[in-house]
Structures are given as C-alpha cells and as structure tokens.
Short mmCIF file of N, CA, C and O and ligand atoms in Angstrom, two decimals:
data_model
loop_
_atom_site.label_atom_id
_atom_site.label_comp_id
_atom_site.label_asym_id
_atom_site.label_seq_id
_atom_site.Cartn_x
_atom_site.Cartn_y
_atom_site.Cartn_z
N MET A 1 -16.42 21.26 29.35
CA MET A 1 -14.67 21.54 29.33
C MET A 1 -14.90 20.45 27.65
O MET A 1 -15.00 19.48 27.12
N LEU A 2 -14.08 21.19 27.18
CA LEU A 2 -13.51 20.43 25.61
C LEU A 2 -13.17 19.69 25.15
O LEU A 2 -12.06 19.27 25.93
N MET A 3 -13.15 18.13 25.03
CA MET A 3 -13.10 17.19 24.74
C MET A 3 -11.39 17.60 23.66
O MET A 3 -11.66 18.27 22.17
N THR A 4 -10.63 16.90 23.97
CA THR A 4 -9.24 17.13 23.14
C THR A 4 -9.46 15.48 22.32
O THR A 4 -9.05 15.38 23.01
N LYS A 5 -10.12 15.55 21.54
CA LYS A 5 -10.39 14.16 20.03
C LYS A 5 -8.43 14.38 18.98
O LYS A 5 -7.78 15.13 18.72
N GLU A 6 -8.01 13.22 19.08
CA GLU A 6 -6.88 13.25 18.35
C GLU A 6 -6.58 13.24 17.14
O GLU A 6 -7.87 12.25 16.59
N ARG A 7 -6.82 13.25 16.28
CA ARG A 7 -6.85 14.24 15.41
C ARG A 7 -5.25 13.62 13.93
O ARG A 7 -4.78 13.72 14.21
N ARG A 8 -6.02 12.18 13.97
CA ARG A 8 -4.53 11.75 12.58
C ARG A 8 -5.16 11.24 11.38
O ARG A 8 -5.13 9.99 11.79
N PRO A 9 -6.75 11.89 10.75
CA PRO A 9 -6.80 11.19 9.90
C PRO A 9 -5.43 10.84 9.10
O PRO A 9 -5.61 9.26 8.09
N ALA A 10 -5.10 11.84 8.79
CA ALA A 10 -3.41 11.23 7.41
C ALA A 10 -3.43 9.69 8.03
O ALA A 10 -2.47 9.33 7.24
N ILE A 11 -3.06 9.66 9.70
CA ILE A 11 -2.49 7.88 9.68
C ILE A 11 -3.46 7.09 9.70
O ILE A 11 -3.54 5.92 8.97
N ARG A 12 -4.58 6.89 9.59
CA ARG A 12 -6.17 6.46 9.58
C ARG A 12 -5.80 6.11 8.02
O ARG A 12 -6.10 5.08 7.77
N THR A 13 -5.78 6.94 7.25
CA THR A 13 -5.67 6.49 5.37
C THR A 13 -3.89 6.02 4.96
O THR A 13 -4.10 6.26 3.79
N LEU A 14 -3.41 6.35 5.86
CA LEU A 14 -1.97 5.87 4.68
C LEU A 14 -1.79 3.96 4.52
O LEU A 14 -0.81 4.64 3.70
N ARG A 15 -1.94 3.12 5.94
CA ARG A 15 -1.99 2.31 4.79
C ARG A 15 -2.69 1.99 2.67
O ARG A 15 -2.36 2.21 2.95
N GLY A 16 -4.04 3.01 3.19
CA GLY A 16 -4.87 3.49 2.31
C GLY A 16 -3.89 4.25 1.29
O GLY A 16 -4.02 3.72 -0.35
N TRP A 17 -3.97 4.85 1.36
CA TRP A 17 -2.68 6.12 0.07
C TRP A 17 -1.30 5.03 -0.12
O TRP A 17 -1.08 5.15 -1.30
N ALA A 18 -0.65 3.97 0.84
CA ALA A 18 0.01 3.35 0.75
C ALA A 18 0.18 1.99 -0.68
O ALA A 18 0.65 1.87 -1.48
N ILE A 19 -1.70 1.48 -0.02
CA ILE A 19 -1.84 0.89 -1.41
C ILE A 19 -1.96 1.25 -2.60
O ILE A 19 -2.20 0.79 -3.84
N GLY A 20 -2.78 2.75 -2.65
CA GLY A 20 -2.89 3.93 -3.83
C GLY A 20 -1.83 4.21 -5.07
O GLY A 20 -1.69 3.26 -5.75
N ALA A 21 -0.52 4.58 -3.79
CA ALA A 21 1.37 4.21 -4.10
C ALA A 21 1.53 3.00 -5.25
O ALA A 21 1.49 3.50 -5.95
N LEU A 22 1.33 2.00 -4.48
CA LEU A 22 2.11 0.60 -4.76
C LEU A 22 1.39 0.39 -6.58
O LEU A 22 1.18 0.01 -7.22
N GLN A 23 -0.22 0.43 -6.30
CA GLN A 23 -2.33 0.21 -7.60
C GLN A 23 -0.01 1.57 -9.07
O GLN A 23 -0.56 0.64 -9.32
N GLU A 24 -0.47 2.59 -7.99
CA GLU A 24 0.38 3.79 -9.37
C GLU A 24 1.13 2.86 -9.70
O GLU A 24 1.36 2.98 -10.99
N ALA A 25 2.18 1.79 -9.01
CA ALA A 25 3.64 2.02 -9.48
C ALA A 25 3.47 0.89 -9.93
O ALA A 25 4.53 0.39 -10.72
N SER A 26 2.07 -0.16 -9.66
CA SER A 26 2.13 -1.43 -10.73
C SER A 26 3.11 -2.48 -10.07
O SER A 26 3.95 -3.36 -10.17
N ALA A 27 3.20 -2.07 -8.64
CA ALA A 27 3.40 -3.54 -8.16
C ALA A 27 2.65 -4.19 -7.23
O ALA A 27 2.48 -5.28 -7.35
N ILE A 28 0.97 -4.26 -7.10
CA ILE A 28 0.53 -4.76 -6.58
C ILE A 28 -0.79 -4.48 -8.06
O ILE A 28 -0.61 -3.80 -8.57
N ARG A 29 -1.86 -5.34 -8.06
CA ARG A 29 -3.72 -5.72 -9.09
C ARG A 29 -4.05 -5.70 -7.97
O ARG A 29 -3.70 -7.20 -8.03
N GLU A 30 -4.91 -5.92 -8.46
CA GLU A 30 -6.52 -6.11 -8.11
C GLU A 30 -6.30 -7.47 -9.19
O GLU A 30 -6.39 -7.32 -9.80
N CYS A 31 -7.46 -8.85 -7.90
CA CYS A 31 -7.93 -9.70 -8.86
C CYS A 31 -8.49 -8.91 -9.61
O CYS A 31 -9.59 -8.42 -8.60
N GLU A 32 -9.42 -9.66 -10.20
CA GLU A 32 -10.29 -8.91 -11.07
C GLU A 32 -11.69 -9.50 -10.86
O GLU A 32 -12.53 -9.18 -10.79
N GLU A 33 -11.58 -10.98 -10.54
CA GLU A 33 -12.89 -11.71 -9.84
C GLU A 33 -12.83 -11.41 -9.15
O GLU A 33 -13.95 -11.80 -7.75
N HIS A 34 -12.07 -10.81 -7.93
CA HIS A 34 -11.92 -11.22 -5.89
C HIS A 34 -11.82 -9.77 -5.54
O HIS A 34 -12.42 -9.71 -4.51
N GLY A 35 -11.05 -9.05 -6.23
CA GLY A 35 -11.46 -7.81 -6.02
C GLY A 35 -10.36 -7.93 -4.41
O GLY A 35 -9.72 -7.37 -3.76
N TRP A 36 -9.20 -9.81 -4.43
CA TRP A 36 -7.77 -9.04 -3.40
C TRP A 36 -6.66 -8.14 -3.94
O TRP A 36 -6.00 -7.95 -5.04
N MET A 37 -5.88 -7.77 -3.37
CA MET A 37 -4.93 -7.15 -4.30
C MET A 37 -3.87 -8.21 -4.28
O MET A 37 -3.66 -9.29 -3.38
N ARG A 38 -2.47 -8.19 -5.35
CA ARG A 38 -2.07 -9.55 -5.17
C ARG A 38 -0.82 -8.53 -5.53
O ARG A 38 -0.54 -7.80 -6.69
N ASP A 39 0.72 -9.23 -4.92
CA ASP A 39 2.05 -8.97 -5.35
C ASP A 39 2.55 -8.97 -6.48
O ASP A 39 2.34 -10.10 -7.13
N ARG A 40 2.69 -8.04 -7.43
CA ARG A 40 3.39 -9.15 -8.41
C ARG A 40 4.78 -8.97 -8.99
O ARG A 40 5.07 -9.37 -10.03
N GLY A 41 5.57 -8.70 -8.15
CA GLY A 41 6.60 -9.91 -7.62
C GLY A 41 7.33 -8.64 -8.44
O GLY A 41 8.56 -9.38 -9.14
N ASP A 42 6.81 -7.35 -8.59
CA ASP A 42 8.37 -6.43 -9.60
C ASP A 42 8.78 -6.04 -8.50
O ASP A 42 8.65 -4.55 -8.16
N PRO A 43 10.61 -6.29 -9.03
CA PRO A 43 10.74 -4.74 -7.95
C PRO A 43 11.27 -3.69 -8.40
O PRO A 43 11.07 -2.75 -7.51
N HIS A 44 11.10 -4.20 -9.95
CA HIS A 44 11.43 -2.00 -10.43
C HIS A 44 9.49 -1.42 -9.64
O HIS A 44 9.95 -0.75 -9.40
N ALA A 45 9.27 -1.70 -9.73
CA ALA A 45 7.62 -1.02 -10.05
C ALA A 45 7.91 -0.67 -7.11
O ALA A 45 7.41 0.24 -7.64
N ARG A 46 8.38 -2.05 -6.91
CA ARG A 46 7.94 -1.72 -5.70
C ARG A 46 9.52 -0.54 -5.38
O ARG A 46 8.93 0.73 -4.75
N ASP A 47 9.82 -0.49 -5.83
CA ASP A 47 11.49 1.05 -6.22
C ASP A 47 10.30 2.38 -6.60
O ASP A 47 10.79 3.03 -5.65
N ARG A 48 9.20 1.73 -7.43
CA ARG A 48 9.32 3.19 -8.43
C ARG A 48 7.76 3.34 -7.11
O ARG A 48 7.71 4.64 -6.83
N ALA A 49 7.67 2.83 -6.74
CA ALA A 49 6.25 2.75 -4.92
C ALA A 49 7.30 3.17 -3.43
O ALA A 49 6.48 3.90 -4.00
N LEU A 50 8.18 3.47 -3.79
CA LEU A 50 9.33 3.41 -2.48
C LEU A 50 10.07 4.73 -2.66
O LEU A 50 10.24 5.39 -1.54
N LEU A 51 9.85 4.85 -4.14
CA LEU A 51 10.73 6.16 -4.22
C LEU A 51 9.50 8.10 -3.50
O LEU A 51 9.48 8.11 -3.29
N SER A 52 8.65 6.79 -4.67
CA SER A 52 7.87 8.28 -5.12
C SER A 52 7.07 8.58 -3.00
O SER A 52 6.47 9.10 -2.94
N ALA A 53 6.83 7.20 -2.16
CA ALA A 53 6.74 7.64 -1.42
C ALA A 53 7.58 8.00 -0.17
O ALA A 53 7.40 9.61 0.68
N ARG A 54 9.19 8.05 -0.59
CA ARG A 54 10.15 8.65 -0.21
C ARG A 54 10.25 10.50 -0.83
O ARG A 54 9.88 11.39 0.26
N HIS A 55 9.94 10.95 -1.89
CA HIS A 55 9.39 12.37 -2.30
C HIS A 55 8.66 12.53 -2.37
O HIS A 55 8.49 14.23 -2.12
N GLU A 56 7.90 12.35 -2.16
CA GLU A 56 5.80 12.38 -2.03
C GLU A 56 4.99 11.31 -1.32
O GLU A 56 4.25 11.84 -1.65
N PRO A 57 5.69 11.58 0.20
CA PRO A 57 4.71 10.96 1.33
C PRO A 57 3.54 12.31 1.23
O PRO A 57 3.70 13.24 1.22
N PRO A 58 2.28 11.84 2.04
CA PRO A 58 0.59 12.16 2.11
C PRO A 58 1.08 13.38 3.06
O PRO A 58 2.36 13.56 3.87
N LEU A 59 -0.68 14.85 3.02
CA LEU A 59 0.33 14.98 3.76
C LEU A 59 0.30 14.30 5.34
O LEU A 59 -0.65 13.69 5.97
N GLY A 60 1.21 15.78 5.85
CA GLY A 60 1.36 15.06 7.28
C GLY A 60 2.09 13.71 7.44
O GLY A 60 2.32 13.36 8.55
N VAL A 61 3.20 13.23 6.82
CA VAL A 61 3.43 11.86 6.98
C VAL A 61 5.04 12.60 6.84
O VAL A 61 4.95 13.16 5.43
N SER A 62 6.36 11.61 7.37
CA SER A 62 7.10 11.81 7.05
C SER A 62 7.33 10.74 6.25
O SER A 62 6.71 9.29 5.68
N PRO A 63 8.48 11.37 5.19
CA PRO A 63 8.60 9.54 3.77
C PRO A 63 9.82 9.21 4.56
O PRO A 63 8.97 7.43 4.37
N ASP A 64 9.84 8.92 5.93
CA ASP A 64 10.33 6.81 6.65
C ASP A 64 8.85 6.60 6.99
O ASP A 64 8.78 5.75 7.15
N GLU A 65 7.78 8.01 7.68
CA GLU A 65 6.73 6.85 7.74
C GLU A 65 5.98 6.51 6.70
O GLU A 65 4.90 5.19 6.11
N ALA A 66 5.64 7.34 6.20
CA ALA A 66 5.07 6.71 3.71
C ALA A 66 6.22 5.47 4.01
O ALA A 66 5.61 4.23 3.04
N VAL A 67 7.33 5.95 3.98
CA VAL A 67 7.89 4.49 2.80
C VAL A 67 8.11 3.21 3.36
O VAL A 67 7.17 2.22 3.29
N ALA A 68 7.94 3.44 4.59
CA ALA A 68 7.23 2.54 6.34
C ALA A 68 5.84 1.59 5.60
O ALA A 68 5.14 0.37 5.94
N ALA A 69 5.27 2.55 5.77
CA ALA A 69 3.63 2.21 5.35
C ALA A 69 4.12 1.30 4.30
O ALA A 69 2.72 0.39 3.98
N VAL A 70 4.54 1.64 2.82
CA VAL A 70 4.33 1.28 1.50
C VAL A 70 5.12 -0.64 1.73
O VAL A 70 4.48 -0.94 1.48
N ARG A 71 6.20 -0.62 3.04
CA ARG A 71 6.54 -1.69 3.05
C ARG A 71 6.09 -2.65 4.17
O ARG A 71 5.41 -4.00 3.47
N GLY A 72 4.84 -2.41 5.20
CA GLY A 72 4.19 -2.34 5.49
C GLY A 72 2.55 -3.65 5.08
O GLY A 72 2.92 -4.35 5.12
N VAL A 73 2.76 -2.55 4.22
CA VAL A 73 1.82 -3.09 2.65
C VAL A 73 2.26 -4.72 2.39
O VAL A 73 1.28 -5.46 1.43
N LEU A 74 3.28 -3.82 1.78
CA LEU A 74 3.59 -5.79 0.56
C LEU A 74 4.03 -6.74 1.56
O LEU A 74 3.80 -7.73 0.82
N ASP A 75 4.68 -6.57 3.00
CA ASP A 75 4.71 -7.50 3.58
C ASP A 75 2.74 -8.41 3.88
O ASP A 75 3.34 -9.34 3.82
N THR A 76 2.30 -7.83 3.96
CA THR A 76 1.03 -7.97 4.05
C THR A 76 0.01 -8.86 2.62
O THR A 76 -0.67 -9.09 3.07
N ILE A 77 0.77 -8.11 2.14
CA ILE A 77 0.03 -8.44 0.72
C ILE A 77 0.76 -10.20 0.03
O ILE A 77 1.94 -9.70 -0.54
N GLY A 78 -0.11 -11.00 -0.87
CA GLY A 78 -0.11 -12.23 -1.23
C GLY A 78 0.87 -11.86 -2.85
O GLY A 78 0.11 -11.03 -2.80
N ASP A 79 1.74 -12.80 -2.92
CA ASP A 79 1.54 -12.59 -4.97
C ASP A 79 0.44 -13.60 -5.44
O ASP A 79 0.05 -13.21 -6.31
N THR A 80 -0.51 -14.51 -3.90
CA THR A 80 -1.31 -14.99 -5.10
C THR A 80 -2.89 -14.87 -4.77
O THR A 80 -2.68 -14.08 -3.04
N CYS A 81 -2.98 -14.76 -5.31
CA CYS A 81 -5.36 -14.25 -4.81
C CYS A 81 -6.30 -15.20 -4.52
O CYS A 81 -5.70 -16.57 -4.53
N PRO A 82 -6.04 -15.24 -2.69
CA PRO A 82 -6.49 -16.06 -1.36
C PRO A 82 -8.04 -16.66 -2.07
O PRO A 82 -7.64 -18.18 -2.09
N GLU A 83 -8.76 -16.54 -3.28
CA GLU A 83 -9.38 -17.48 -3.44
C GLU A 83 -9.36 -18.10 -5.03
O GLU A 83 -10.35 -18.55 -5.44
N CYS A 84 -8.46 -17.21 -5.53
CA CYS A 84 -8.25 -17.76 -6.71
C CYS A 84 -7.91 -19.83 -6.61
O CYS A 84 -6.83 -19.34 -5.66
N PRO A 85 -7.84 -20.11 -8.15
CA PRO A 85 -7.33 -21.99 -7.48
C PRO A 85 -6.54 -21.80 -7.71
O PRO A 85 -5.70 -20.71 -8.53
N PRO A 86 -5.34 -21.96 -7.05
CA PRO A 86 -3.96 -22.43 -7.60
C PRO A 86 -3.06 -23.01 -9.32
O PRO A 86 -4.16 -23.57 -9.45
N GLU A 87 -2.63 -22.12 -9.41
CA GLU A 87 -2.04 -22.94 -11.59
C GLU A 87 -1.28 -23.97 -10.72
O GLU A 87 -1.03 -23.91 -10.11
N GLU A 88 -1.47 -24.36 -12.08
CA GLU A 88 -1.00 -26.15 -11.70
C GLU A 88 -0.16 -26.02 -13.16
O GLU A 88 -0.44 -25.27 -14.30
ZN1 ZN B 1 -9.57 -13.97 -7.11
#
C-alpha cells in the first residue's frame, strides 16, 4: 500500500522565503561578523517587504500566509545582533 506523504515544501521554506523578501527590501540585514539577522527598524522597508509578499507570494502560498510569514520573521528578529557588544 502506498504511503501518502504530505507534500508541503512551500510551507517548509516559507520562513526562508520571508527572510529573503525582507533582505531584498532592506528591512533586515545580516551581521557581517556573526551572521545574525538584524531588524533595521525601517518602516518603509518593512512596508516594501509586506507589499511584495502580498503581491508576489511564493508558489502555493496565499498572500495572507506570505504576509503572516514576513510579520512572523520580523517578530523573531531583534534590532541588534546578540553577539555584537552593545553600542555605548
Ligand atoms: Zn554581530
């Protein structure tokens, strides 16, 4: 009997896609030293990322899901790199 496996590659990579969309819009940036993503705190860049998520969601993902994924990434990314010394 055939196993029916759930195929959901789009969902598995949705967070990765959202990170890419945010980087493309310059809403987040990778710490050059440690590789952590940092929120740049730019509301216009966020808007660009959310707009592109709504208008160009990845294949098999609804606009609402794409926007939610971008918001979810923003929620989990801080505006500082956890390994960089705090600015004084
Ligand atoms: Zn760092």
